Amino acid sequence: MICLGIESSCDETSVALVDGTVLLGQLTFSQVDMHSVFGGVVPEMASREHLNKVAPLYQNLLRDTGIRQNQINVVAVARGPGLLGCLLVGISFAKGLCLSLNIPLVGVNHLHAHLMAPGMEQELNFPAIGLLVSGGHTSLYLINSPFDFKLLGKTLDDAAGEAFDKAAKSLNIPYPGGIFIDRFASFAQPDHKMFPRPYLDNTNLDFSFSGIKTAMVYHVRDNPGLVLQNPTETGPDFKPSEELATVCSSYNWSIADSLRIKLKRALDRHEVKEVILAGGVAANTMIRESISRLAMERKIRLIMPSIAMCTDNAAMIALYGHMLYTKGYHHSLNLEAVPRGRKIPWDYITLMRDVPTTQFKQE
Ligand code: KG4
Ligand code: ZN
C-alpha cells in the first residue's frame, strides 16, 4: 500500500512516498537560508514558501519515483503542532489530492511521527521511552505502542533546540544555531562549571531551558569578544577561537547532561524494552554520545534515527500515516490544523468498535 506523506509544519517543505516501511522517494526543500538572515523562522514567509514549493515538489516526486497518482492509496499530512499558516498549506494540499483522487486522509501528529521515524530503519519494540528533542519541543513519552503515547514530562518554557538557536543568536552564529554549536563544540572540552545544568533540582520529568539561555546571554554580555564578527564565514572550514569553542562545548554539555539525567529518571520509573531518541536536536553529537553511554550502562537498546531522519521530513509522516491507516485510523476532509501549544486531539475515524474516536491525548 502506497502512502504519500506531506510535511510543512515549520521551515521544511517535504513530500515522500512509502510502501509500508520502504521509502520509495522523498523530496525536501529547506527554507533555512531564507530565514537565517532573520535569525529564526518568519512564519508568514514560511507559509508563502510552502505554497510555492509543495505542488512542484509533489510533481517531481512522482516523476522521480515513476509512481502514478492513481497508485497512491492514502495521503498522510502533518496536522500539528507547528506554525498554523504553514500547516494549513500542507493540509489544504493533502485535502485537494484526497478529493481529486478519492482516497483517504490521515492527519499525523508531527511529534509522534518524529518518534516513529526510526521505524523506517529498524524494528521498534514496545513499551519504549521516547525522548523528543526538537526546535519547538522537548518531551519524554512512555510509548506503549505506536498508537498509545503517554506524556511523562515536557519543557516548561523553551525547547532544547530553541536554547541552542537563541544562544547561537547571541553569539551572532547563523540560524539554525544548534548545528553550528555542535560543530564548534567539537574543538574543545566542556567546562562543567561554566553553565548550570538546567532544572535538575526536583523530582519530576519536566525540562526548562530558558535559564541556561539567559546565562549564555549574560556570559556573552560579559565577554563581548566571543561574538562572531562575520557570521557568513562559518563554512565547513571555519575553526572557532578556543574561547568560543569552549563556550559552545560547555553549553552543549549542560543541555546534554540535563537531558541524560531526566531520561535516566524516566528509566528508573518505567520498565521498558528500548529508548527512542528523536527530533532535530537528536542529531547533536554530544547528546547522542551521552544518551548512548546511558543506554549502555542500563543495558537497554537505544534507537536513534540517522541524521537525515532527525530533522523534519515527510518520510516520517508517510511512515507513521501508513501505520495509522493500516491499523484502521483516518480522518474526514474536515481535519483541523493544530498550532503549537494546543493539544492534538485523537479524533480519528475508525471502523474498529473497540477504539474510542474522540479521546484527547495529553500533549
Ligand atoms: O525537529 P526539527 O527539524 O524541527 C522542529 O520540529 O523543531 O528541529 C530543528 C532544531 C533546531 O533548533 C536546530 O538548531 C536543531 O534542531 N538542531 C540541532 C542540531 N541539528 C539540528 N541542535 C543541536 N545539534 C545539532 N546537530
Ligand atoms: Zn520536527
XYZ file of C-alpha atoms and ligand atoms in Angstrom:
390
model
C 0.000 0.000 0.000
C 1.449 3.343 -1.066
C 1.190 6.331 1.247
C 2.098 9.897 0.320
C 3.434 11.954 3.247
C 3.362 15.759 3.376
C 5.295 17.849 5.911
C 5.000 21.643 6.145
C 4.806 22.361 9.873
C 7.789 24.713 10.079
C 10.506 25.608 7.565
C 10.871 22.420 5.526
C 8.511 21.575 2.675
C 8.768 17.843 2.204
C 6.901 15.130 0.301
C 7.607 11.401 0.404
C 6.171 8.139 -0.823
C 6.388 4.937 1.202
C 5.247 1.437 0.516
C 4.866 0.041 4.042
C 8.196 0.795 5.727
C 10.020 1.083 2.398
C 10.828 4.629 1.352
C 10.201 4.964 -2.389
C 11.380 8.547 -2.582
C 11.459 11.886 -0.806
C 11.970 15.492 -1.840
C 12.576 18.236 0.690
C 13.032 21.951 0.223
C 14.620 23.643 3.216
C 13.924 27.335 3.790
C 16.812 27.640 6.225
C 18.836 30.039 4.052
C 15.862 32.371 3.705
C 15.204 32.523 7.472
C 18.841 32.565 8.577
C 19.032 36.252 7.615
C 16.397 36.943 10.308
C 17.897 34.641 12.967
C 14.771 32.450 13.115
C 11.726 31.308 11.171
C 9.459 34.139 9.936
C 6.016 32.452 9.918
C 4.381 34.371 7.074
C 7.370 33.961 4.769
C 7.476 30.271 5.672
C 3.850 29.631 4.694
C 4.217 31.553 1.422
C 7.268 29.484 0.569
C 5.422 26.222 1.337
C 2.702 27.387 -1.052
C 5.299 27.974 -3.772
C 7.070 24.674 -3.305
C 4.635 21.940 -2.330
C 2.978 21.290 -5.720
C 6.198 21.275 -7.802
C 7.886 19.017 -5.223
C 4.976 16.600 -5.491
C 5.136 16.598 -9.312
C 8.892 15.978 -9.206
C 8.465 13.190 -6.668
C 6.039 11.384 -8.978
C 8.461 11.846 -11.880
C 11.491 10.637 -9.874
C 9.794 7.573 -8.386
C 7.802 6.651 -11.501
C 4.691 6.309 -9.300
C 1.440 7.392 -10.949
C -1.116 9.403 -8.980
C -3.677 6.613 -9.198
C -1.252 4.230 -7.435
C -1.355 6.321 -4.240
C -3.677 4.673 -1.713
C -3.676 7.193 1.144
C -2.370 10.695 1.948
C -0.800 11.429 5.343
C -0.163 15.012 6.397
C 1.425 16.663 9.443
C -1.592 18.264 11.198
C 0.342 19.794 14.107
C 1.897 21.007 16.246
C 3.537 23.660 14.125
C 3.084 27.131 12.668
C -0.589 27.464 11.797
C -0.184 29.116 8.388
C 2.431 26.524 7.408
C 0.300 23.571 8.497
C -2.683 24.930 6.558
C -0.730 24.843 3.289
C 0.174 21.140 3.648
C -3.276 20.178 4.899
C -5.090 22.028 2.103
C -2.860 20.407 -0.499
C -3.469 16.974 1.073
C -7.232 17.508 1.126
C -7.227 18.600 -2.521
C -5.391 15.430 -3.514
C -7.724 13.226 -1.454
C -10.749 14.857 -3.082
C -9.460 14.565 -6.612
C -8.089 11.026 -6.241
C -10.928 9.879 -3.964
C -8.555 8.398 -1.392
C -8.466 8.630 2.427
C -6.679 11.265 4.505
C -4.693 10.654 7.686
C -3.682 13.578 9.896
C -0.429 12.839 11.700
C 0.908 14.216 14.977
C 4.291 15.611 13.925
C 5.866 14.770 17.314
C 4.722 11.156 17.300
C 5.984 10.860 13.725
C 9.460 12.026 14.844
C 9.496 9.240 17.439
C 8.300 6.615 14.963
C 10.777 7.761 12.257
C 13.475 5.239 13.213
C 10.926 2.501 12.404
C 11.893 3.006 8.780
C 15.447 1.933 9.514
C 14.981 -0.693 12.234
C 12.274 -2.581 14.083
C 10.854 -0.852 17.178
C 9.850 -2.751 20.322
C 7.369 -1.551 22.921
C 6.976 -0.350 25.602
C 9.647 2.254 24.975
C 10.661 5.594 26.437
C 10.738 8.307 23.776
C 12.863 11.419 24.204
C 11.869 14.009 21.641
C 14.191 16.993 21.319
C 13.408 19.481 18.590
C 13.276 23.187 17.894
C 9.795 23.532 19.367
C 9.532 20.636 21.810
C 11.408 18.701 24.432
C 9.319 15.850 25.814
C 9.571 12.429 27.391
C 6.963 9.809 26.497
C 6.083 6.337 27.603
C 5.196 4.681 24.300
C 3.144 1.540 24.860
C 2.529 1.068 21.150
C 2.640 3.297 18.040
C -0.949 4.214 18.933
C -0.537 4.794 22.661
C 1.732 7.667 23.754
C 1.710 8.843 27.382
C 3.402 12.162 28.066
C 5.740 11.853 31.091
C 7.310 15.296 31.017
C 7.905 18.302 28.796
C 9.648 21.623 28.760
C 8.018 24.280 30.870
C 9.403 27.059 28.670
C 11.933 26.851 25.814
C 12.715 23.678 23.901
C 16.307 22.425 23.777
C 16.564 23.425 20.090
C 15.357 26.919 20.946
C 18.011 27.151 23.665
C 20.655 26.215 21.082
C 19.323 28.627 18.465
C 18.873 31.591 20.811
C 22.317 31.091 22.381
C 23.756 30.997 18.884
C 21.931 34.208 18.028
C 23.520 35.995 20.988
C 26.932 34.872 19.647
C 25.978 36.091 16.139
C 26.131 32.490 14.898
C 23.770 31.848 11.946
C 20.404 30.094 12.209
C 19.830 27.213 12.909
C 22.425 27.640 15.603
C 22.257 24.122 17.040
C 24.193 22.691 14.120
C 26.955 25.300 14.498
C 27.200 24.961 18.290
C 27.537 21.197 17.797
C 30.339 21.705 15.267
C 32.184 24.390 17.276
C 31.894 22.263 20.445
C 33.986 19.550 18.811
C 37.060 21.832 19.027
C 37.163 21.972 22.877
C 36.470 20.043 26.045
C 33.485 21.293 28.079
C 33.996 23.280 31.244
C 31.376 21.679 33.506
C 31.219 24.756 35.729
C 30.627 27.352 33.036
C 26.827 26.896 32.761
C 24.290 25.399 35.186
C 22.676 22.106 34.214
C 19.082 23.287 33.928
C 16.151 22.222 36.090
C 17.524 19.185 37.896
C 16.777 20.195 41.491
C 13.369 18.497 41.554
C 11.922 15.017 41.204
C 9.899 15.479 38.020
C 10.490 14.614 34.370
C 9.953 18.122 33.012
C 12.599 20.333 31.445
C 13.375 24.047 31.455
C 15.894 25.694 29.183
C 15.085 29.396 29.462
C 17.516 29.837 32.399
C 20.544 28.452 30.580
C 19.693 30.562 27.554
C 19.726 33.668 29.767
C 23.002 32.505 31.348
C 24.508 32.497 27.854
C 23.178 35.998 27.127
C 24.866 37.282 30.337
C 28.064 35.382 29.546
C 28.222 36.991 26.108
C 27.474 40.427 27.593
C 30.454 39.984 29.955
C 32.674 38.547 27.195
C 31.823 40.556 24.065
C 34.929 39.217 22.292
C 33.050 35.922 21.830
C 30.596 37.445 19.359
C 31.318 36.398 15.773
C 32.251 39.391 13.636
C 31.345 37.811 10.355
C 28.719 35.064 10.589
C 28.952 34.374 6.835
C 32.424 32.908 7.388
C 31.112 29.856 9.229
C 31.527 27.409 6.341
C 32.826 23.853 6.806
C 36.481 25.033 7.047
C 35.787 27.615 9.750
C 37.642 26.997 13.012
C 36.269 28.856 16.073
C 38.555 30.545 18.605
C 39.418 28.391 21.616
C 37.212 30.584 23.842
C 34.212 30.267 21.532
C 34.722 26.506 21.188
C 34.852 26.113 24.990
C 31.674 28.164 25.438
C 29.852 26.058 22.810
C 31.148 22.811 24.262
C 30.205 23.765 27.843
C 26.756 24.985 26.843
C 26.147 21.857 24.770
C 27.306 19.656 27.667
C 24.928 21.312 30.159
C 21.947 20.704 27.879
C 23.045 17.155 27.045
C 23.537 16.262 30.696
C 20.204 17.686 31.730
C 18.516 15.523 29.068
C 20.516 12.468 30.172
C 19.568 12.866 33.831
C 15.841 13.276 33.128
C 15.921 10.268 30.805
C 17.709 8.226 33.495
C 14.983 9.242 35.933
C 12.305 8.070 33.492
C 14.086 4.731 33.092
C 14.186 4.324 36.897
C 10.407 4.690 36.951
C 9.349 2.684 33.905
C 10.486 -0.719 32.776
C 10.810 -0.574 29.015
C 12.406 -2.507 26.181
C 14.096 0.408 24.491
C 14.744 4.126 24.320
C 13.932 6.146 21.196
C 15.757 9.447 20.730
C 14.245 11.690 18.059
C 13.820 15.245 16.726
C 16.199 17.715 15.108
C 18.358 18.078 18.241
C 18.847 14.287 18.305
C 21.417 14.963 15.572
C 23.654 16.564 18.221
C 26.939 14.693 18.673
C 27.303 15.207 22.431
C 23.665 14.308 23.100
C 23.951 11.133 21.002
C 27.139 10.129 22.849
C 25.757 10.901 26.287
C 22.478 9.006 25.723
C 24.390 6.098 24.127
C 26.550 5.801 27.266
C 23.448 5.841 29.474
C 21.792 3.131 27.369
C 24.940 1.014 27.601
C 25.088 1.404 31.390
C 21.415 0.418 31.639
C 21.845 -2.387 29.084
C 18.907 -1.058 27.160
C 18.582 -0.877 23.385
C 18.850 2.677 22.050
C 17.152 3.634 18.820
C 18.373 6.775 17.112
C 17.318 7.860 13.648
C 20.030 8.585 11.106
C 20.931 12.278 10.996
C 18.802 12.704 7.840
C 15.750 11.311 9.627
C 16.239 13.561 12.696
C 15.206 16.819 11.082
C 11.734 17.495 9.696
C 10.930 15.216 6.778
C 7.894 13.772 5.034
C 9.178 10.182 5.173
C 8.356 10.026 8.890
C 4.870 11.443 8.204
C 4.278 8.891 5.439
C 5.596 6.005 7.552
C 3.505 6.845 10.613
C 0.467 7.715 8.459
C 0.783 4.315 6.831
C 0.948 2.632 10.264
C -2.155 4.503 11.416
C -4.108 3.776 8.271
C -3.347 0.059 8.257
C -4.483 -0.016 11.906
C -7.812 1.468 10.788
C -7.369 5.149 11.613
C -8.075 8.006 9.208
C -9.708 11.439 9.073
C -12.530 13.111 7.215
C -11.912 16.129 4.996
C -12.634 18.489 7.887
C -9.356 17.574 9.592
C -8.136 20.614 11.524
C -4.637 22.027 11.890
C -3.378 22.244 15.469
C -0.868 25.021 16.180
C 1.949 24.823 18.696
C 0.855 24.779 22.344
C -2.562 23.173 21.737
C -3.461 19.562 22.490
C -3.630 17.308 19.473
C -6.981 15.513 19.603
C -7.096 11.776 18.972
C -10.019 12.355 16.617
C -9.566 9.570 14.085
C -12.481 7.996 12.324
C -12.279 4.257 12.718
C -14.420 1.321 11.795
C -12.999 -0.652 14.721
C -15.582 -0.839 17.502
C -13.070 -1.118 20.346
C -11.196 2.124 19.632
C -12.543 5.403 21.049
C -12.856 8.109 18.406
C -12.841 11.281 20.486
C -10.310 10.689 23.188
C -7.909 13.593 23.869
C -4.264 12.742 24.235
C -2.308 14.893 26.642
C 0.424 16.946 24.945
O 12.833 18.687 14.573
P 13.337 19.881 13.861
O 13.947 19.703 12.495
O 12.231 20.970 13.703
C 11.246 21.149 14.680
O 10.202 20.452 14.593
O 11.521 21.952 15.599
O 14.411 20.583 14.814
C 15.073 21.779 14.477
C 16.008 22.122 15.632
C 16.659 23.493 15.502
O 16.512 24.154 16.740
C 18.135 23.159 15.237
O 19.034 24.122 15.744
C 18.271 21.856 15.977
O 17.072 21.155 15.701
N 19.417 21.054 15.529
C 20.485 20.794 16.315
C 21.371 20.027 15.520
N 20.803 19.851 14.294
C 19.609 20.495 14.321
N 20.736 21.133 17.589
C 21.896 20.703 18.114
N 22.815 19.979 17.416
C 22.593 19.619 16.137
N 23.484 18.902 15.467
Zn 10.091 18.487 13.958
